[in-house]
GROMACS .gro file of C-alpha atoms in nm:
model
  422
    1MET     CA    1   0.945   1.175  -0.164
    2ALA     CA    2   1.183   1.289   0.091
    3LEU     CA    3   1.108   1.173   0.435
    4SER     CA    4   1.233   1.380   0.682
    5HIS     CA    5   1.274   1.301   1.082
    6GLU     CA    6   1.434   1.638   1.201
    7SER     CA    7   1.416   1.746   1.564
    8PRO     CA    8   1.428   2.101   1.670
    9GLY     CA    9   1.789   2.072   1.750
   10ALA     CA   10   1.847   1.909   1.412
   11GLY     CA   11   2.084   2.222   1.331
   12ARG     CA   12   2.323   2.085   1.557
   13ALA     CA   13   2.382   1.742   1.423
   14PRO     CA   14   2.595   1.769   1.093
   15GLY     CA   15   2.439   1.534   0.829
   16ARG     CA   16   2.102   1.537   0.940
   17SER     CA   17   2.016   1.870   0.745
   18PRO     CA   18   1.822   1.855   0.432
   19GLN     CA   19   1.990   1.824   0.063
   20GLY     CA   20   2.139   2.135  -0.028
   21ALA     CA   21   2.171   2.287   0.330
   22GLU     CA   22   2.461   2.075   0.484
   23ARG     CA   23   2.737   2.306   0.449
   24THR     CA   24   2.551   2.605   0.576
   25ALA     CA   25   2.451   2.420   0.890
   26ALA     CA   26   2.815   2.218   0.932
   27ALA     CA   27   2.993   2.597   1.006
   28PRO     CA   28   2.758   2.681   1.318
   29SER     CA   29   2.758   2.310   1.403
   30ASP     CA   30   3.154   2.288   1.421
   31ALA     CA   31   3.173   2.606   1.648
   32GLU     CA   32   2.928   2.493   1.901
   33ASN     CA   33   3.111   2.157   1.903
   34ARG     CA   34   3.451   2.353   1.975
   35SER     CA   35   3.291   2.587   2.213
   36ALA     CA   36   3.117   2.281   2.406
   37PRO     CA   37   3.419   2.153   2.636
   38GLU     CA   38   3.461   2.524   2.762
   39GLU     CA   39   3.138   2.600   2.882
   40THR     CA   40   3.060   2.259   3.044
   41PRO     CA   41   3.292   2.278   3.325
   42ARG     CA   42   3.192   2.631   3.464
   43ARG     CA   43   2.840   2.559   3.551
   44ALA     CA   44   2.647   2.265   3.706
   45PRO     CA   45   2.329   2.187   3.503
   46GLY     CA   46   2.038   2.330   3.573
   47PRO     CA   47   1.725   2.162   3.623
   48THR     CA   48   1.587   2.356   3.280
   49GLU     CA   49   1.823   2.173   3.050
   50ALA     CA   50   1.627   1.878   3.054
   51THR     CA   51   1.352   2.035   2.842
   52THR     CA   52   1.609   2.199   2.643
   53PRO     CA   53   1.516   2.113   2.260
   54GLY     CA   54   1.877   2.106   2.127
   55ALA     CA   55   1.966   1.821   2.370
   56ALA     CA   56   2.289   1.655   2.218
   57PRO     CA   57   2.209   1.357   1.988
   58GLY     CA   58   2.197   1.014   2.151
   59THR     CA   59   2.086   1.145   2.489
   60ASP     CA   60   1.667   1.144   2.393
   61GLY     CA   61   1.645   1.477   2.560
   62ALA     CA   62   1.851   1.404   2.854
   63THR     CA   63   2.109   1.612   3.070
   64PRO     CA   64   2.403   1.456   3.234
   65GLY     CA   65   2.367   1.499   3.636
   66THR     CA   66   1.982   1.531   3.626
   67GLY     CA   67   1.904   1.154   3.632
   68ASN     CA   68   1.852   1.138   3.267
   69ALA     CA   69   1.527   1.289   3.237
   70PRO     CA   70   1.369   1.280   2.902
   71ASP     CA   71   1.263   1.561   2.703
   72PRO     CA   72   0.930   1.640   2.760
   73ALA     CA   73   0.858   1.764   2.412
   74LYS     CA   74   0.919   1.411   2.263
   75PRO     CA   75   0.637   1.237   2.434
   76ALA     CA   76   0.418   1.546   2.346
   77ALA     CA   77   0.471   1.508   2.002
   78GLY     CA   78   0.400   1.139   2.000
   79GLY     CA   79   0.094   1.197   2.177
   80ARG     CA   80  -0.008   1.434   1.881
   81ARG     CA   81   0.067   1.184   1.613
   82GLY     CA   82  -0.091   0.889   1.805
   83ARG     CA   83  -0.427   1.100   1.819
   84LYS     CA   84  -0.393   1.210   1.477
   85ALA     CA   85  -0.350   0.862   1.385
   86LEU     CA   86  -0.634   0.741   1.588
   87LEU     CA   87  -0.853   0.986   1.442
   88LEU     CA   88  -0.745   0.907   1.091
   89THR     CA   89  -0.821   0.535   1.165
   90ILE     CA   90  -1.186   0.610   1.297
   91ALA     CA   91  -1.249   0.825   0.993
   92LEU     CA   92  -1.130   0.574   0.740
   93VAL     CA   93  -1.338   0.300   0.902
   94ALA     CA   94  -1.665   0.528   0.930
   95THR     CA   95  -1.616   0.638   0.552
   96LEU     CA   96  -1.562   0.279   0.432
   97LEU     CA   97  -1.894   0.160   0.641
   98LEU     CA   98  -2.089   0.462   0.496
   99LEU     CA   99  -1.949   0.398   0.121
  100ALA     CA  100  -2.027   0.027   0.138
  101LEU     CA  101  -2.399   0.089   0.274
  102PHE     CA  102  -2.447   0.331   0.018
  103SER     CA  103  -2.290   0.113  -0.290
  104ALA     CA  104  -2.499  -0.163  -0.157
  105GLY     CA  105  -2.834   0.006  -0.264
  106THR     CA  106  -2.688   0.190  -0.566
  107GLY     CA  107  -2.717   0.084  -0.909
  108ALA     CA  108  -3.029   0.043  -1.155
  109TYR     CA  109  -3.217  -0.125  -0.900
  110ARG     CA  110  -3.222   0.129  -0.617
  111ILE     CA  111  -3.274  -0.002  -0.263
  112PRO     CA  112  -3.278   0.239   0.016
  113THR     CA  113  -3.017   0.237   0.278
  114ALA     CA  114  -3.298   0.166   0.548
  115ASP     CA  115  -3.416  -0.146   0.360
  116VAL     CA  116  -3.026  -0.264   0.312
  117LEU     CA  117  -2.989  -0.243   0.694
  118ALA     CA  118  -3.341  -0.390   0.739
  119SER     CA  119  -3.260  -0.707   0.531
  120ALA     CA  120  -2.932  -0.721   0.709
  121GLN     CA  121  -3.046  -0.745   1.047
  122HIS     CA  122  -3.326  -1.004   0.907
  123ARG     CA  123  -3.026  -1.209   0.779
  124LEU     CA  124  -2.843  -1.213   1.119
  125GLY     CA  125  -3.170  -1.272   1.302
  126LEU     CA  126  -3.137  -0.950   1.492
  127GLY     CA  127  -3.510  -0.836   1.371
  128GLY     CA  128  -3.554  -0.643   1.091
  129ALA     CA  129  -3.771  -0.726   0.759
  130PRO     CA  130  -3.648  -0.880   0.444
  131LEU     CA  131  -3.710  -0.733   0.094
  132ASP     CA  132  -3.895  -0.851  -0.199
  133ARG     CA  133  -3.785  -1.124  -0.397
  134VAL     CA  134  -3.586  -0.932  -0.656
  135GLY     CA  135  -3.451  -0.698  -0.410
  136GLU     CA  136  -3.332  -0.986  -0.203
  137SER     CA  137  -3.165  -1.120  -0.505
  138VAL     CA  138  -3.004  -0.818  -0.642
  139LEU     CA  139  -2.860  -0.718  -0.305
  140TRP     CA  140  -2.697  -1.042  -0.172
  141ASN     CA  141  -2.622  -1.237  -0.507
  142VAL     CA  142  -2.508  -0.907  -0.685
  143ARG     CA  143  -2.420  -0.596  -0.490
  144LEU     CA  144  -2.295  -0.752  -0.172
  145PRO     CA  145  -2.025  -0.997  -0.321
  146ARG     CA  146  -1.883  -0.698  -0.533
  147VAL     CA  147  -1.868  -0.417  -0.221
  148VAL     CA  148  -1.707  -0.707  -0.040
  149LEU     CA  149  -1.479  -0.821  -0.300
  150ALA     CA  150  -1.373  -0.440  -0.368
  151LEU     CA  151  -1.288  -0.404   0.013
  152LEU     CA  152  -1.058  -0.705   0.021
  153VAL     CA  153  -0.917  -0.626  -0.318
  154GLY     CA  154  -0.853  -0.271  -0.256
  155ALA     CA  155  -0.730  -0.350   0.146
  156SER     CA  156  -0.487  -0.593  -0.017
  157LEU     CA  157  -0.365  -0.374  -0.282
  158GLY     CA  158  -0.284  -0.074  -0.018
  159CYS     CA  159  -0.140  -0.270   0.213
  160ALA     CA  160   0.088  -0.448  -0.046
  161GLY     CA  161   0.205  -0.075  -0.156
  162ALA     CA  162   0.302   0.018   0.170
  163LEU     CA  163   0.494  -0.273   0.257
  164MET     CA  164   0.657  -0.242  -0.080
  165GLN     CA  165   0.758   0.123  -0.039
  166GLY     CA  166   0.906   0.012   0.294
  167VAL     CA  167   1.132  -0.270   0.131
  168PHE     CA  168   1.281  -0.066  -0.130
  169GLY     CA  169   1.319   0.243   0.076
  170ASN     CA  170   1.131   0.478  -0.214
  171PRO     CA  171   0.794   0.581  -0.213
  172LEU     CA  172   0.763   0.530  -0.580
  173ALA     CA  173   0.767   0.180  -0.550
  174GLU     CA  174   0.448  -0.027  -0.603
  175PRO     CA  175   0.331  -0.421  -0.614
  176GLY     CA  176   0.389  -0.442  -1.012
  177VAL     CA  177   0.779  -0.288  -0.989
  178ILE     CA  178   0.901  -0.681  -0.932
  179GLY     CA  179   0.627  -0.858  -1.183
  180ILE     CA  180   0.344  -0.968  -0.975
  181SER     CA  181   0.076  -0.828  -1.180
  182ALA     CA  182   0.237  -0.882  -1.501
  183GLY     CA  183   0.309  -1.227  -1.398
  184ALA     CA  184  -0.044  -1.270  -1.279
  185ALA     CA  185  -0.186  -1.175  -1.640
  186VAL     CA  186   0.042  -1.384  -1.812
  187GLY     CA  187  -0.103  -1.683  -1.619
  188ALA     CA  188  -0.493  -1.527  -1.704
  189VAL     CA  189  -0.387  -1.451  -2.062
  190ALA     CA  190  -0.270  -1.807  -2.117
  191ALA     CA  191  -0.582  -1.985  -1.955
  192ILE     CA  192  -0.803  -1.780  -2.213
  193GLY     CA  193  -0.587  -1.810  -2.506
  194LEU     CA  194  -0.508  -2.172  -2.475
  195GLY     CA  195  -0.892  -2.249  -2.351
  196LEU     CA  196  -0.789  -2.435  -2.049
  197SER     CA  197  -1.056  -2.548  -1.823
  198PHE     CA  198  -0.914  -2.792  -1.583
  199PHE     CA  199  -1.055  -2.632  -1.267
  200GLY     CA  200  -1.410  -2.473  -1.429
  201ASN     CA  201  -1.504  -2.173  -1.388
  202TRP     CA  202  -1.179  -2.120  -1.142
  203THR     CA  203  -0.942  -2.184  -1.408
  204ILE     CA  204  -0.841  -1.832  -1.501
  205THR     CA  205  -0.844  -1.701  -1.138
  206VAL     CA  206  -0.604  -2.018  -1.037
  207CYS     CA  207  -0.346  -1.973  -1.320
  208ALA     CA  208  -0.318  -1.635  -1.228
  209PHE     CA  209  -0.271  -1.664  -0.867
  210VAL     CA  210  -0.004  -1.916  -0.931
  211ALA     CA  211   0.153  -1.744  -1.224
  212GLY     CA  212   0.177  -1.436  -1.000
  213LEU     CA  213   0.373  -1.656  -0.738
  214ILE     CA  214   0.607  -1.829  -0.980
  215THR     CA  215   0.699  -1.455  -1.137
  216VAL     CA  216   0.801  -1.312  -0.798
  217SER     CA  217   0.975  -1.631  -0.694
  218SER     CA  218   1.185  -1.612  -1.029
  219VAL     CA  219   1.242  -1.229  -0.974
  220TYR     CA  220   1.368  -1.312  -0.632
  221LEU     CA  221   1.579  -1.609  -0.718
  222LEU     CA  222   1.736  -1.432  -1.049
  223SER     CA  223   1.818  -1.129  -0.848
  224ARG     CA  224   1.982  -1.333  -0.527
  225ASN     CA  225   2.395  -1.353  -0.534
  226GLY     CA  226   2.575  -1.476  -0.293
  227GLY     CA  227   2.313  -1.503  -0.053
  228LYS     CA  228   2.200  -1.147  -0.098
  229THR     CA  229   1.971  -0.955  -0.291
  230GLU     CA  230   1.979  -0.578  -0.330
  231VAL     CA  231   1.711  -0.358  -0.416
  232VAL     CA  232   1.856  -0.222  -0.750
  233THR     CA  233   1.897  -0.579  -0.864
  234LEU     CA  234   1.573  -0.649  -0.798
  235ILE     CA  235   1.435  -0.351  -0.953
  236LEU     CA  236   1.628  -0.404  -1.280
  237THR     CA  237   1.522  -0.778  -1.250
  238GLY     CA  238   1.151  -0.689  -1.224
  239ILE     CA  239   1.179  -0.442  -1.518
  240ALA     CA  240   1.324  -0.729  -1.736
  241VAL     CA  241   1.034  -0.955  -1.636
  242ASN     CA  242   0.766  -0.688  -1.697
  243ALA     CA  243   0.873  -0.668  -2.039
  244PHE     CA  244   0.896  -1.021  -2.125
  245ALA     CA  245   0.564  -1.099  -1.956
  246GLY     CA  246   0.426  -0.832  -2.179
  247ALA     CA  247   0.577  -0.969  -2.474
  248LEU     CA  248   0.416  -1.327  -2.384
  249ILE     CA  249   0.085  -1.140  -2.349
  250GLY     CA  250   0.126  -0.981  -2.673
  251LEU     CA  251   0.198  -1.354  -2.825
  252PHE     CA  252  -0.098  -1.498  -2.665
  253VAL     CA  253  -0.317  -1.207  -2.797
  254PHE     CA  254  -0.182  -1.262  -3.168
  255PHE     CA  255  -0.312  -1.605  -3.161
  256ALA     CA  256  -0.622  -1.594  -2.990
  257ASP     CA  257  -0.974  -1.576  -3.173
  258SER     CA  258  -1.170  -1.211  -3.171
  259GLY     CA  259  -1.378  -1.383  -2.868
  260GLN     CA  260  -1.075  -1.466  -2.686
  261VAL     CA  261  -0.893  -1.119  -2.766
  262ASN     CA  262  -1.231  -0.943  -2.624
  263GLN     CA  263  -1.222  -1.152  -2.305
  264ILE     CA  264  -0.853  -1.077  -2.242
  265THR     CA  265  -0.900  -0.726  -2.325
  266PHE     CA  266  -1.202  -0.702  -2.083
  267TRP     CA  267  -0.967  -0.893  -1.781
  268GLN     CA  268  -0.673  -0.676  -1.817
  269LEU     CA  269  -0.888  -0.370  -1.799
  270GLY     CA  270  -0.969  -0.488  -1.419
  271SER     CA  271  -1.332  -0.504  -1.361
  272LEU     CA  272  -1.542  -0.632  -1.040
  273ALA     CA  273  -1.841  -0.723  -1.244
  274GLN     CA  274  -1.827  -1.090  -1.225
  275ALA     CA  275  -1.817  -1.094  -0.866
  276THR     CA  276  -1.966  -1.376  -0.665
  277TRP     CA  277  -1.949  -1.535  -0.327
  278PRO     CA  278  -1.714  -1.818  -0.451
  279LYS     CA  279  -1.468  -1.527  -0.540
  280VAL     CA  280  -1.495  -1.375  -0.251
  281LEU     CA  281  -1.432  -1.701  -0.064
  282ALA     CA  282  -1.149  -1.776  -0.266
  283VAL     CA  283  -0.939  -1.449  -0.223
  284LEU     CA  284  -1.041  -1.427   0.188
  285PRO     CA  285  -0.787  -1.661   0.303
  286CYS     CA  286  -0.508  -1.467   0.149
  287ALA     CA  287  -0.621  -1.120   0.192
  288VAL     CA  288  -0.686  -1.217   0.561
  289ALA     CA  289  -0.356  -1.382   0.600
  290GLY     CA  290  -0.147  -1.119   0.459
  291LEU     CA  291  -0.350  -0.799   0.620
  292LEU     CA  292  -0.262  -0.981   0.971
  293VAL     CA  293   0.074  -1.070   0.915
  294ALA     CA  294   0.193  -0.736   0.790
  295PRO     CA  295   0.144  -0.498   1.097
  296PHE     CA  296   0.405  -0.741   1.313
  297TYR     CA  297   0.685  -0.633   1.042
  298ALA     CA  298   0.624  -0.243   1.095
  299ARG     CA  299   0.865  -0.161   1.367
  300ARG     CA  300   1.122  -0.340   1.150
  301LEU     CA  301   1.019  -0.158   0.856
  302ASP     CA  302   1.083   0.156   1.079
  303LEU     CA  303   1.425   0.076   1.130
  304LEU     CA  304   1.497  -0.035   0.772
  305SER     CA  305   1.427   0.294   0.633
  306LEU     CA  306   1.719   0.420   0.822
  307GLY     CA  307   1.938   0.206   0.586
  308GLU     CA  308   2.028  -0.126   0.561
  309ARG     CA  309   2.363  -0.124   0.745
  310PRO     CA  310   2.230   0.096   1.063
  311ALA     CA  311   1.939  -0.163   1.066
  312ARG     CA  312   2.176  -0.440   1.088
  313HIS     CA  313   2.358  -0.281   1.341
  314LEU     CA  314   2.029  -0.295   1.517
  315GLY     CA  315   1.986  -0.659   1.505
  316ILE     CA  316   1.750  -0.674   1.190
  317ASP     CA  317   1.827  -0.970   0.948
  318VAL     CA  318   1.746  -0.753   0.644
  319GLU     CA  319   1.767  -1.058   0.396
  320ARG     CA  320   1.515  -1.243   0.565
  321LEU     CA  321   1.303  -0.958   0.608
  322ARG     CA  322   1.328  -0.883   0.258
  323LEU     CA  323   1.220  -1.240   0.162
  324ALA     CA  324   0.917  -1.238   0.415
  325LEU     CA  325   0.759  -0.919   0.290
  326ILE     CA  326   0.819  -0.992  -0.088
  327LEU     CA  327   0.602  -1.334   0.002
  328VAL     CA  328   0.338  -1.128   0.186
  329VAL     CA  329   0.319  -0.876  -0.107
  330ALA     CA  330   0.296  -1.169  -0.349
  331LEU     CA  331   0.052  -1.329  -0.165
  332LEU     CA  332  -0.178  -1.016  -0.156
  333THR     CA  333  -0.121  -0.904  -0.512
  334ALA     CA  334  -0.152  -1.225  -0.668
  335SER     CA  335  -0.495  -1.326  -0.499
  336ALA     CA  336  -0.638  -0.936  -0.590
  337VAL     CA  337  -0.517  -0.953  -0.978
  338ALA     CA  338  -0.653  -1.304  -0.988
  339VAL     CA  339  -0.989  -1.200  -0.898
  340ALA     CA  340  -0.998  -0.848  -1.043
  341GLY     CA  341  -0.750  -0.796  -1.308
  342VAL     CA  342  -0.474  -0.547  -1.313
  343ILE     CA  343  -0.612  -0.249  -1.145
  344THR     CA  344  -0.330   0.023  -1.102
  345PHE     CA  345  -0.208   0.290  -0.890
  346ILE     CA  346  -0.396   0.205  -0.588
  347GLY     CA  347  -0.057   0.054  -0.412
  348LEU     CA  348   0.128   0.341  -0.520
  349LEU     CA  349  -0.084   0.660  -0.429
  350VAL     CA  350  -0.267   0.549  -0.095
  351PRO     CA  351   0.049   0.505   0.118
  352HIS     CA  352   0.145   0.833  -0.040
  353LEU     CA  353  -0.158   1.017   0.095
  354LEU     CA  354  -0.117   0.876   0.443
  355ARG     CA  355   0.238   0.931   0.469
  356MET     CA  356   0.157   1.298   0.369
  357ALA     CA  357  -0.141   1.315   0.648
  358ASN     CA  358   0.038   1.129   0.921
  359GLY     CA  359   0.392   1.114   0.868
  360PRO     CA  360   0.636   0.781   0.757
  361GLY     CA  361   0.585   0.557   1.061
  362HIS     CA  362   0.476   0.209   0.959
  363ARG     CA  363   0.271   0.131   1.270
  364PHE     CA  364  -0.024   0.355   1.129
  365LEU     CA  365   0.083   0.313   0.760
  366VAL     CA  366   0.036  -0.023   0.679
  367PRO     CA  367  -0.286  -0.082   0.850
  368GLY     CA  368  -0.412   0.241   0.758
  369SER     CA  369  -0.325   0.148   0.388
  370ALA     CA  370  -0.523  -0.098   0.384
  371LEU     CA  371  -0.845   0.073   0.487
  372ALA     CA  372  -0.759   0.380   0.269
  373GLY     CA  373  -0.733   0.098  -0.019
  374ALA     CA  374  -1.055  -0.025   0.054
  375VAL     CA  375  -1.194   0.309   0.049
  376VAL     CA  376  -1.053   0.379  -0.283
  377LEU     CA  377  -1.147   0.097  -0.444
  378VAL     CA  378  -1.496   0.048  -0.317
  379ALA     CA  379  -1.556   0.431  -0.427
  380GLY     CA  380  -1.392   0.374  -0.743
  381ASP     CA  381  -1.615   0.038  -0.796
  382LEU     CA  382  -1.944   0.270  -0.737
  383ALA     CA  383  -1.808   0.534  -0.981
  384ALA     CA  384  -1.744   0.281  -1.246
  385ARG     CA  385  -2.088   0.126  -1.257
  386THR     CA  386  -2.301   0.436  -1.212
  387LEU     CA  387  -2.100   0.683  -1.395
  388ALA     CA  388  -2.204   0.578  -1.752
  389GLN     CA  389  -2.521   0.400  -1.682
  390PRO     CA  390  -2.624   0.129  -1.832
  391ALA     CA  391  -2.283   0.084  -1.948
  392GLU     CA  392  -2.005  -0.006  -1.709
  393LEU     CA  393  -1.653   0.144  -1.688
  394PRO     CA  394  -1.338  -0.061  -1.651
  395LEU     CA  395  -1.224   0.003  -1.303
  396GLY     CA  396  -0.864  -0.029  -1.391
  397VAL     CA  397  -0.907   0.245  -1.647
  398LEU     CA  398  -1.086   0.430  -1.404
  399THR     CA  399  -0.820   0.447  -1.126
  400ALA     CA  400  -0.542   0.523  -1.380
  401LEU     CA  401  -0.749   0.844  -1.517
  402ILE     CA  402  -0.760   0.976  -1.177
  403GLY     CA  403  -0.454   0.828  -1.016
  404SER     CA  404  -0.208   0.954  -1.317
  405PRO     CA  405  -0.276   1.316  -1.273
  406PHE     CA  406  -0.225   1.277  -0.933
  407PHE     CA  407   0.100   1.112  -0.972
  408PHE     CA  408   0.249   1.384  -1.193
  409TRP     CA  409   0.152   1.612  -0.933
  410LEU     CA  410   0.298   1.420  -0.652
  411LEU     CA  411   0.644   1.423  -0.851
  412ARG     CA  412   0.660   1.775  -0.962
  413ARG     CA  413   0.554   1.843  -0.564
  414THR     CA  414   0.883   1.627  -0.444
  415ARG     CA  415   1.102   1.752  -0.720
  416ARG     CA  416   0.998   2.115  -0.581
  417LYS     CA  417   1.083   2.059  -0.219
  418GLN     CA  418   1.408   1.865  -0.303
  419GLY     CA  419   1.500   2.155  -0.518
  420GLY     CA  420   1.593   1.901  -0.774
  421TRP     CA  421   1.658   1.518  -0.821
  422ALA     CA  422   2.047   1.542  -0.855
   0.00000   0.00000   0.00000
């Protein structure tokens, strides 16, 4: 998706016009630049020139001789965008709370929302009343762990997607590009196919998490040359590692028995059916750490979006920034995949939607993608376990079924706006 940062006076700055319009924009700009030295000495700057939208680039709307007065249009635009971001955040939080309450009470055993709230108040010592024995067990041992796990996994994948798109400078990037999901899948499939059990019920989760971290570390080290890494090299190395991981998964499936094949297939399709409080506690530290650290890189991601060379001139250590963000993405994605399996399109589509709604600024995009990812996955899990009752749809399949057509529409929209890919 082409991200535009045009101002009302963008026509006066050659090179900042959209692709395909540079030649038409250059001619009037050159004429204005030639005439500017003749007009300036004839008159003193007036007080109204400070608000002229076509102020020269680099002056922030200020006119010489007026005390560097800023352009009031820019703070106004920033204020409107800030209010829009605040409204979107409030809407996402409210939607998430309502979805969580509704999801906690919906299923084969129906629990009214008022009873869910009353039980929660009772557990917190704020009054309320407990449910019957079956209701309490269903709510607190089955439904709420699943809702909380969906919230953590969705937030992790959404935030990781926003970071990846910022690191690669490409709105089509997502966490799987550098092999994290495929590597975690290899670890889980190996644990199942080899019958490993050294961590008990945690064996598959631990193997998936460790394999995901090892994979992304390998991709980074293989892409590094002369103390630097290039985006293209990272992407190509990730493609090669994904292909190798797919071959390993196929090899394990070939040697597995029928029971292990079924377990491998179920895990690869993605699901939260095995959600428990211990699994929530397993993913919680990684998710919270990554989600708390990620917003601190928002400003540097905004500078990186200008290009690597301008970012370096502005004091950004691009290599260190890229390494730090890849580690944060690896932490978020590996922990999510380890407990929920491979769930696609969350990290790709959620940042796109927010970028369309409020622009490319990462101060809102990074935390907003976490909130929106949680909303999407809680809603997706609710649909997965209710649309085909008493059966349950695989969550990864459902997100792919919905995400693929949307992604196709997004590609067509981007191509149409840019007038082609060339």
